[in-house]
XYZ file of C-alpha atoms in Angstrom:
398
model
C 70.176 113.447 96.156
C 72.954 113.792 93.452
C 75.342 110.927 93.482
C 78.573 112.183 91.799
C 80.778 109.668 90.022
C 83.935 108.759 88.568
C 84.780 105.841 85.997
C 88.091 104.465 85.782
C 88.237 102.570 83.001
C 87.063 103.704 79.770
C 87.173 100.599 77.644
C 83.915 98.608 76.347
C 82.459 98.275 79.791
C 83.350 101.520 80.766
C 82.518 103.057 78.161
C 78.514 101.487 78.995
C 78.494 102.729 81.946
C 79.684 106.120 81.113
C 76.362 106.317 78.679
C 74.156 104.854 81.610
C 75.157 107.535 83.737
C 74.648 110.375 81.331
C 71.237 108.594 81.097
C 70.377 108.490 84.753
C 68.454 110.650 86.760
C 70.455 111.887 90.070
C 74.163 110.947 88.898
C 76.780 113.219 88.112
C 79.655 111.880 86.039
C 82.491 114.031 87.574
C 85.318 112.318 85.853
C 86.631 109.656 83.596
C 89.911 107.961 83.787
C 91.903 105.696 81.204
C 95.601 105.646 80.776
C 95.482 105.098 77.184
C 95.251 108.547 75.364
C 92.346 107.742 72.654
C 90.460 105.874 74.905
C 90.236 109.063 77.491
C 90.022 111.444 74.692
C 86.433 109.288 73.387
C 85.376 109.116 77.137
C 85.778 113.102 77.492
C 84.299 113.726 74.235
C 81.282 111.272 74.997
C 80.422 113.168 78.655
C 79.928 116.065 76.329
C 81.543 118.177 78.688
C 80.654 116.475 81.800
C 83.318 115.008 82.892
C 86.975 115.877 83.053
C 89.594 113.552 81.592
C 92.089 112.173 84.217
C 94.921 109.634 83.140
C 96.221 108.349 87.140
C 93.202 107.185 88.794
C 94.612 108.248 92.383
C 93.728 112.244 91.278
C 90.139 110.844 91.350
C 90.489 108.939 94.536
C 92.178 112.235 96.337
C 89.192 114.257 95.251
C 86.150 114.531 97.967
C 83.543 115.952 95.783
C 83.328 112.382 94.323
C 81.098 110.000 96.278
C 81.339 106.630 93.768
C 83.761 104.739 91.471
C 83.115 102.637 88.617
C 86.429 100.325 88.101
C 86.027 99.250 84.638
C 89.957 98.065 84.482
C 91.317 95.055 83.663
C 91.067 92.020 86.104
C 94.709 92.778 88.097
C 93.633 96.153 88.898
C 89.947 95.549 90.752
C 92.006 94.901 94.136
C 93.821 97.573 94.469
C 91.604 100.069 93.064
C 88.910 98.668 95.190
C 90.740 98.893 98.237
C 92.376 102.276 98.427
C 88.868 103.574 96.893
C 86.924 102.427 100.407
C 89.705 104.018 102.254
C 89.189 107.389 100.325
C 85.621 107.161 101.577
C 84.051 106.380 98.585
C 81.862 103.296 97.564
C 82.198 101.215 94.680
C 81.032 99.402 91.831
C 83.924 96.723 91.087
C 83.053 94.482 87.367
C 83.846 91.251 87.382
C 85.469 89.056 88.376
C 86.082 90.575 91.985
C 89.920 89.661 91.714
C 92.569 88.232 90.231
C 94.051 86.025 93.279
C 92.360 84.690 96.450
C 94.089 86.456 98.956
C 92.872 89.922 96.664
C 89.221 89.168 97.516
C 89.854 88.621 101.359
C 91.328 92.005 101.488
C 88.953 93.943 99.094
C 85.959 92.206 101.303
C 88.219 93.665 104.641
C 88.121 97.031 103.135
C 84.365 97.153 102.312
C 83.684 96.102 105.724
C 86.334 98.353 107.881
C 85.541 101.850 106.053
C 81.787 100.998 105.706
C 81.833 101.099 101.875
C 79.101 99.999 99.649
C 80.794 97.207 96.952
C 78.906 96.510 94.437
C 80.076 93.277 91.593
C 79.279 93.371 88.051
C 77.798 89.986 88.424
C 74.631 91.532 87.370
C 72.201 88.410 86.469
C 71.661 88.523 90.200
C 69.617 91.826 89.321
C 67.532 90.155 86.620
C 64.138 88.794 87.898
C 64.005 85.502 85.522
C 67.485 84.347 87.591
C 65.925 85.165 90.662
C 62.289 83.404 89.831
C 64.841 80.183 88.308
C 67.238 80.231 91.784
C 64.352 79.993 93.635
C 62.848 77.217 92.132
C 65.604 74.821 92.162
C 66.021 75.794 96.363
C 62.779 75.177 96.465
C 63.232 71.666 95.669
C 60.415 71.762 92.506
C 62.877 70.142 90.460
C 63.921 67.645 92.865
C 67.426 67.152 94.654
C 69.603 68.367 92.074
C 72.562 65.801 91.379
C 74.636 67.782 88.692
C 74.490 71.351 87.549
C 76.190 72.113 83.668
C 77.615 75.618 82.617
C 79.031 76.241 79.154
C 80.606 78.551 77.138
C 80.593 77.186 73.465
C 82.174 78.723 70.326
C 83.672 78.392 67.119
C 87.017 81.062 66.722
C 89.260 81.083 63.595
C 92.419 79.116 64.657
C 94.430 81.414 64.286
C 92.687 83.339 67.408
C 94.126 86.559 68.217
C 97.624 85.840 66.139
C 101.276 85.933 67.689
C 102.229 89.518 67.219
C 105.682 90.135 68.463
C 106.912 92.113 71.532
C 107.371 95.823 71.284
C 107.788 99.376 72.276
C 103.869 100.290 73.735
C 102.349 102.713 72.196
C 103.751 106.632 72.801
C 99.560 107.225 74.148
C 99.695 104.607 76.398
C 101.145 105.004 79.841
C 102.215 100.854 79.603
C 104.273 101.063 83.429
C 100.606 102.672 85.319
C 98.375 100.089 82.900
C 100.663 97.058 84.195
C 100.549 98.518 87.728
C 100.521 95.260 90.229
C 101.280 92.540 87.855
C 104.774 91.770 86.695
C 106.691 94.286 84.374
C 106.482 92.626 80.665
C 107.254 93.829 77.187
C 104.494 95.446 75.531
C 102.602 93.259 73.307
C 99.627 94.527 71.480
C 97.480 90.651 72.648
C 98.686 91.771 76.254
C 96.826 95.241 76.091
C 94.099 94.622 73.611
C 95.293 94.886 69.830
C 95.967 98.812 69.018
C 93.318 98.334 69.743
C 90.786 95.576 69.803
C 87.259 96.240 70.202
C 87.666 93.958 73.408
C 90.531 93.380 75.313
C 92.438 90.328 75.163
C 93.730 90.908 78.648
C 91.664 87.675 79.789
C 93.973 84.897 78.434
C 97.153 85.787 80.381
C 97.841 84.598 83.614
C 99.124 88.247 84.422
C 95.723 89.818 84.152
C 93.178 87.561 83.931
C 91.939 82.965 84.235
C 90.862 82.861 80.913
C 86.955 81.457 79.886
C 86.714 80.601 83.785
C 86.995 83.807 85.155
C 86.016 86.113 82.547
C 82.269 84.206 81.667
C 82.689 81.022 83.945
C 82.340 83.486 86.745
C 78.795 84.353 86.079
C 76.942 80.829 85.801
C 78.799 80.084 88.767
C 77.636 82.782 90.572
C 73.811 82.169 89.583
C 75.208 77.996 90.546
C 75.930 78.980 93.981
C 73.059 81.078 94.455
C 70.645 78.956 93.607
C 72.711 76.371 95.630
C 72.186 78.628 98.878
C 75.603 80.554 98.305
C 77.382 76.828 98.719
C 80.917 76.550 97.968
C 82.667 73.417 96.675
C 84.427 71.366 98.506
C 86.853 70.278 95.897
C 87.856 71.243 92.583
C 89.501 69.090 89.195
C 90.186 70.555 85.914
C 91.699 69.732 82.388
C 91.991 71.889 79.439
C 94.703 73.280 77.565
C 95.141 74.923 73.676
C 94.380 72.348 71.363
C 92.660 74.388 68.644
C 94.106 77.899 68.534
C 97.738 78.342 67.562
C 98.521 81.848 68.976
C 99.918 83.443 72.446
C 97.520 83.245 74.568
C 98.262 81.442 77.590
C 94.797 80.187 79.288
C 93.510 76.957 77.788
C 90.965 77.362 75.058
C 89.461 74.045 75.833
C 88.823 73.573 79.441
C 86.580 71.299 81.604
C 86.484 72.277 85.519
C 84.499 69.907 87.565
C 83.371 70.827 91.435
C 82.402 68.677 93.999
C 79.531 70.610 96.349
C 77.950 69.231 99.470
C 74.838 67.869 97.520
C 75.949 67.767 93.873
C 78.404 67.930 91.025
C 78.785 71.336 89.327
C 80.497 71.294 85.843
C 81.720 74.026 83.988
C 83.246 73.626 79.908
C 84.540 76.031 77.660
C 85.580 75.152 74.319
C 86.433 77.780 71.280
C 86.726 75.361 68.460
C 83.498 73.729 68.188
C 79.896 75.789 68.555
C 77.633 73.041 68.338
C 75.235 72.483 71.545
C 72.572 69.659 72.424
C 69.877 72.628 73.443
C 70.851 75.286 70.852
C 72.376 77.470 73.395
C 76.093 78.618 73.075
C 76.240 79.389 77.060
C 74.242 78.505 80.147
C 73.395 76.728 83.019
C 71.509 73.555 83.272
C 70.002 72.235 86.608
C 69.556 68.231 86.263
C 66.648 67.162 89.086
C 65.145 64.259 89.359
C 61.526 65.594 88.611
C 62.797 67.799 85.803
C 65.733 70.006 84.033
C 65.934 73.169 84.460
C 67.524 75.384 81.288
C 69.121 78.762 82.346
C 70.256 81.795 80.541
C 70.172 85.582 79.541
C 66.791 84.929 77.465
C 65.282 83.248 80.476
C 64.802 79.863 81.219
C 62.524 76.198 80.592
C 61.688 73.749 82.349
C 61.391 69.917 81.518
C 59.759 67.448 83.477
C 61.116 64.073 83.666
C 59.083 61.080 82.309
C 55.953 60.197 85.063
C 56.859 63.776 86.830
C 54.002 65.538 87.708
C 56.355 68.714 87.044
C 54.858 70.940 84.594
C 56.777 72.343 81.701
C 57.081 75.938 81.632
C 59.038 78.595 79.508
C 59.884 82.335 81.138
C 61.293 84.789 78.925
C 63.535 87.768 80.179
C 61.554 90.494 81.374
C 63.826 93.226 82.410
C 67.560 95.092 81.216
C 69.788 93.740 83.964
C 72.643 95.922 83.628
C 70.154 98.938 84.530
C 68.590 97.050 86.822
C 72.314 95.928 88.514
C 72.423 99.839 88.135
C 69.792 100.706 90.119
C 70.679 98.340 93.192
C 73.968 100.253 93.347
C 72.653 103.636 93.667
C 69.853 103.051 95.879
C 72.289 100.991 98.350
C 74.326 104.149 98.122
C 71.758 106.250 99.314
C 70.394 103.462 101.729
C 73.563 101.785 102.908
C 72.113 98.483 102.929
C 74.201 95.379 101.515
C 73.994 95.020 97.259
C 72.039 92.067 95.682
C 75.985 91.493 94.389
C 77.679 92.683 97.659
C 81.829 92.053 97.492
C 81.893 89.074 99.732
C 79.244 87.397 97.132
C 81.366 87.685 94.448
C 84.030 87.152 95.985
C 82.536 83.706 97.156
C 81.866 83.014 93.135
C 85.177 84.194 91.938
C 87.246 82.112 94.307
C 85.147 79.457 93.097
C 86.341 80.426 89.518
C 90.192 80.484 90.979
C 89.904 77.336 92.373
C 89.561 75.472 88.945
C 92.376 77.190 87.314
C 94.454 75.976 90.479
C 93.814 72.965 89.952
C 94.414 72.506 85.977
C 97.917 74.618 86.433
C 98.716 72.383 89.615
C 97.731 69.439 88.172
C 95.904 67.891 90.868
C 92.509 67.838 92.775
C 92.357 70.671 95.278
C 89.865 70.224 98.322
C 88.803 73.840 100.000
C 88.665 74.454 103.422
C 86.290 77.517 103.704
C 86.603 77.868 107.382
C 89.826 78.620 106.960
C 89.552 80.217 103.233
C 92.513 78.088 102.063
C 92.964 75.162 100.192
C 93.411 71.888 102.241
C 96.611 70.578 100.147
C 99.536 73.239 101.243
C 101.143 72.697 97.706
C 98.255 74.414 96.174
C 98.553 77.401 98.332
C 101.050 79.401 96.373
C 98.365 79.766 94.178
C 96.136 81.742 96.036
C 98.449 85.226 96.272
C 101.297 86.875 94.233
C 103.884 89.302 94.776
C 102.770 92.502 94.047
C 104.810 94.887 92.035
C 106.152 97.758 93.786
C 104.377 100.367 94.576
C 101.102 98.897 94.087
C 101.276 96.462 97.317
C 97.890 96.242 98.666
C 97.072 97.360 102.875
C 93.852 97.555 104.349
């Protein structure tokens, strides 16, 4: 009847879900886990006793009296984390996206399965009711056979996005060696970690840690995309992009146009950071093109718009619930229940190899056809894509 819990993590997003669970009836925040000093010592202070402070996340994964994890790391750490977490017994609540290769999601989707874990996604707009009500009205073929499905991200940044600080000693609070963890050893720099220290990480635009737009927001229209789709995958993949408006060290594009081909449609995602300006006033989204209507998706809720002589009616549905508590609330109660989350691990993982499959093909340079039988991409060139070489001793084993 008490779920006790651990977050590792203590960033932005962990740091919401640390004030969820002091808010939530039948959870017990045990412990919370960051390896950069200040970030732990706000966590601690903010369980208001609570919840001890723990800088190596494996003290919390030894410890039996603690039934859930939250793993609100950066992207290179969900794997592992996730993995060794199910084989400690516990279940797990894993943001998004699921993981940072292809190969990562196969074994964190093994895991769940073999030690009968509960793995829940962040993707949480699966949770909201108005996604739901919208998925089911383009399967149910109101709209008519969809042809082509948009997503966006659209902003304006300063060009000089997050600067070009240079290389350094970390920080003497900041355990840099256990933060790196599986990805490759580099310097410290402060656009690597986060800025000492950004509001939000900038982890997302290295290759390292992260895909960039794709991965990081991309990842959520194409999971609503594929579930209003039926859970489809795509059968091929093209992208272009690159950084032709900011001028620091990132290394994902800031411009980037990923185009899938699905069984029955085209699915199109953009990002761009250097111009804001939209056709429907909305800066991100999904739109479903039918041929009785369009269908306009996001976190506000959704319209519909009937093509000319349709006898589709127009309709507007505002958002009618908070997600995240919602997303929440399907964790806990599949805890309890054991029954599969609205965002189970192979979902996800279904959306984020999606979301890997576009940034395979714009750093191949070449079209990249998916063999989901087989969970690997037809051309064998664009295999070493799908897996790294992790760093000692972080390899991961089911």
């Amino acid at each position: 009847d008490r779920l006790a819990i651990a977050i590792l993590g203590t960033g932005s997003m962990g740091m919401g879900h640390l004030q969820r669970a002091l808010k939530t009836p039948g959870v017990a925040l045990k412990a919370v886990c960051d390896v950069y000093a200040p970030n732990l010592e706000r966590a601690v202070a903010a369980a208001k006793g609570q919840a001890r402070g723990v800088r190596d996340f494996r003290e919390i994964l030894a410890d039996p009296s603690v039934d859930a994890v939250w793993i609100a790391t950066p992207d290179h750490w969900h794997a592992y984390m996730t993995v060794e977490a199910c084989k400690s017994g516990k279940d797990v609540y894993v943001e998004k996206p699921l993981c940072r290769t292809v190969e990562e999601g196969v074994k964190m989707a093994a895991a769940a399965r073999k030690y009968k874990r509960v793995v829940q996604a962040g993707t949480q707009q699966r949770s909201s009711s108005h996604f739901q009500r919208a998925c089911r009205m383009v399967r149910s073929g109101e709209l008519g056979a969809i042809t082509l499905v948009r997503a966006w991200n659209y902003s304006n940044i300063p060009a000089e996005g997050i600067g070009n600080p240079p290389d350094s000693d970390p920080p003497p609070d900041l355990d840099w060696d256990l933060w790196t963890g599986p990805a490759p050893l580099r310097r410290f720099n402060p656009n690597r970690f986060g800025r000492p220290i950004a509001p939000l990480s900038q982890f997302h635009w290295f290759w390292d840690y992260g895909g960039g737009m794709l991965t990081n927001w991309g990842v959520h229209w194409l999971d609503i995309v594929q579930m209003a789709l039926g859970e489809a995958m795509p059968k091929a993949a093209a992208a272009v992009g690159g950084k032709f408006h900011t001028r620091d060290n990132r290394e994902t594009p800031d411009t980037l146009q990923a185009t899938y081909e699905y069984p029955s449609c085209v699915v199109v995602y953009e990002n761009r950071m250097g111009n804001a300006r939209t056709c429907i006033g909305q800066g991100n989204g999904i739109l479903f093109h039918g041929a009785r209507g369009t269908l306009s998706l996001d976190r506000d809720g959704f319209r519909v718009f009937p093509e000319k002589d349709s006898r589709l009616a127009p309709l507007e549905v505002k958002v009618g619930e908070n997600m995240l508590e919602a997303h929440w609330a399907d964790f806990l109660e599949c805890v309890r229940t054991r029954r599969r989350p609205v965002s189970s691990v192979e979902i996800c993982q279904r959306a984020t190899t999606t979301c890997h499959l576009g940034n395979i093909a714009l750093r191949a340079g070449m079209r990249v056809d998916w063999d989901e039988r087989r969970w690997t991409t037809v051309q064998p060139e664009a295999r070493k894509w799908l897996a790294r070489e992790e760093r000692a001793p972080w390899r991961i084993v089911v």
